[in-house]
Amino acid sequence: VQLQASGGGPVQAGDSLRLSCAASGLAFGLYGMGWFRQAPGKEREFVAVITASGGSTKYADSVKGRFTISRDNAKNTVYLQMNSLEPEDTAVYYCAASTGILRLNRSEYGHWGQGTLVTVSS
């Protein structure tokens, strides 16, 4: 199983970025997909999750209204559109796959990508 996250980089506060996570080696359409992030010196935290069909999503309160998770099962890819970025969003962003439904806890994800760094300057 491979989850390849991409799209990170340095941006200014208020800018937008779209992260992508391309999956291979798993039946993508059967997995819920989540995004987590880990800031320097902090624990990895939940950001967003989407069901296998793409019909339902959940977000951390800190990103609600600014971030949107989506997926394209034909391309085995999940996305995270991040708008109105803030310096507090600076972190390594990880995508992960879970057989559960709308899981928020990282222990419920069996497959992880390598992460992509997002740096937001003020």
Coordinates of C-alpha atoms in Angstrom, one line a residue:
V1 CA 0.0 0.0 0.0
Q2 CA 1.3 3.5 -0.9
L3 CA -0.2 6.8 -0.1
Q4 CA 1.7 9.6 -1.7
A5 CA 0.9 13.1 -0.4
S6 CA 1.8 16.2 -2.4
G7 CA 1.0 19.8 -2.8
G8 CA 2.6 21.3 0.3
G9 CA 4.9 24.3 0.3
P10 CA 5.5 27.8 1.7
V11 CA 2.6 30.3 1.5
Q12 CA 1.5 33.6 3.0
A13 CA -1.3 33.9 5.5
G14 CA -4.6 34.1 3.6
D15 CA -3.4 32.0 0.7
S16 CA -4.8 28.7 -0.5
L17 CA -3.3 25.4 -1.2
R18 CA -4.6 22.0 -2.4
L19 CA -3.1 18.9 -1.1
S20 CA -3.4 15.6 -3.0
C21 CA -2.9 12.0 -1.8
A22 CA -2.6 9.4 -4.5
A23 CA -3.3 5.8 -3.3
S24 CA -2.1 2.5 -4.7
G25 CA -2.1 -1.1 -3.6
L26 CA -5.5 -0.9 -1.9
A27 CA -9.2 -1.0 -2.9
F28 CA -9.4 2.8 -2.6
G29 CA -13.2 3.0 -3.0
L30 CA -13.6 0.8 0.2
Y31 CA -11.6 3.0 2.5
G32 CA -12.5 6.1 4.4
M33 CA -9.7 8.7 4.0
G34 CA -8.4 11.2 6.5
W35 CA -6.0 14.1 6.7
F36 CA -4.0 14.7 9.8
R37 CA -1.3 17.2 10.6
Q38 CA 1.6 17.5 13.0
A39 CA 3.1 20.8 13.9
P40 CA 6.6 21.0 15.4
G41 CA 6.7 19.8 19.0
K42 CA 3.0 18.8 18.9
E43 CA 1.1 15.6 18.5
R44 CA -0.4 14.5 15.2
E45 CA -4.0 15.8 15.1
F46 CA -7.1 15.1 13.1
V47 CA -8.0 17.6 10.3
A48 CA -10.6 16.0 8.1
V49 CA -12.1 12.7 7.0
I50 CA -14.3 11.6 4.2
T51 CA -16.3 8.3 3.8
A52 CA -15.5 5.8 1.1
S53 CA -18.2 7.0 -1.2
G54 CA -17.4 10.7 -0.5
G55 CA -20.9 11.3 0.7
S56 CA -20.0 12.4 4.3
T57 CA -17.2 14.4 5.8
K58 CA -16.1 15.7 9.2
Y59 CA -13.7 18.4 10.1
A60 CA -11.7 19.6 13.1
D61 CA -13.2 22.8 14.5
S62 CA -10.0 24.6 13.8
V63 CA -10.4 24.2 10.0
K64 CA -14.1 24.1 9.6
G65 CA -15.3 26.5 7.0
R66 CA -11.7 26.9 5.6
F67 CA -10.7 23.4 4.5
T68 CA -12.6 21.0 2.2
I69 CA -11.9 17.3 1.8
S70 CA -12.9 15.6 -1.4
R71 CA -12.0 12.5 -3.3
D72 CA -12.0 11.1 -6.8
N73 CA -12.4 7.3 -6.6
A74 CA -11.7 7.0 -10.4
K75 CA -8.3 8.5 -9.8
N76 CA -7.6 6.9 -6.3
T77 CA -7.0 10.3 -5.0
V78 CA -8.1 12.3 -2.0
Y79 CA -7.7 16.1 -1.8
L80 CA -7.6 18.7 0.9
Q81 CA -8.4 22.2 -0.3
M82 CA -7.1 24.7 2.2
N83 CA -8.3 28.3 2.1
S84 CA -7.6 31.3 4.3
L85 CA -4.5 29.7 5.6
E86 CA -3.1 30.9 9.0
P87 CA 0.3 30.5 10.5
E88 CA -1.2 28.1 13.0
D89 CA -1.9 25.7 10.0
T90 CA 1.9 25.2 9.6
A91 CA 2.5 21.5 9.9
V92 CA 3.3 18.3 8.1
Y93 CA 0.1 17.0 6.6
Y94 CA -0.5 13.3 6.3
C95 CA -3.2 11.3 4.5
A96 CA -4.3 8.0 5.9
A97 CA -6.7 5.2 5.1
S98 CA -9.2 3.5 7.4
T99 CA -11.7 0.7 7.0
G100 CA -13.9 2.5 9.5
I101 CA -16.5 5.2 8.9
L102 CA -15.5 8.8 9.7
R103 CA -12.8 7.9 12.2
L104 CA -11.2 10.8 14.0
N105 CA -8.6 8.9 16.0
R106 CA -5.2 8.2 14.3
S107 CA -5.1 4.7 15.8
E108 CA -8.0 3.7 13.6
Y109 CA -6.0 4.3 10.5
G110 CA -4.0 1.4 9.2
H111 CA -2.2 3.0 6.2
W112 CA -0.3 6.3 6.2
G113 CA 1.4 8.5 3.6
Q114 CA 4.8 10.1 4.1
G115 CA 3.5 13.7 4.7
T116 CA 3.8 17.0 2.9
L117 CA 5.0 20.1 4.7
V118 CA 2.8 23.3 4.7
T119 CA 4.5 26.4 6.0
V120 CA 2.3 29.5 6.4
S121 CA 4.0 32.8 7.1
S122 CA 2.4 35.9 8.5

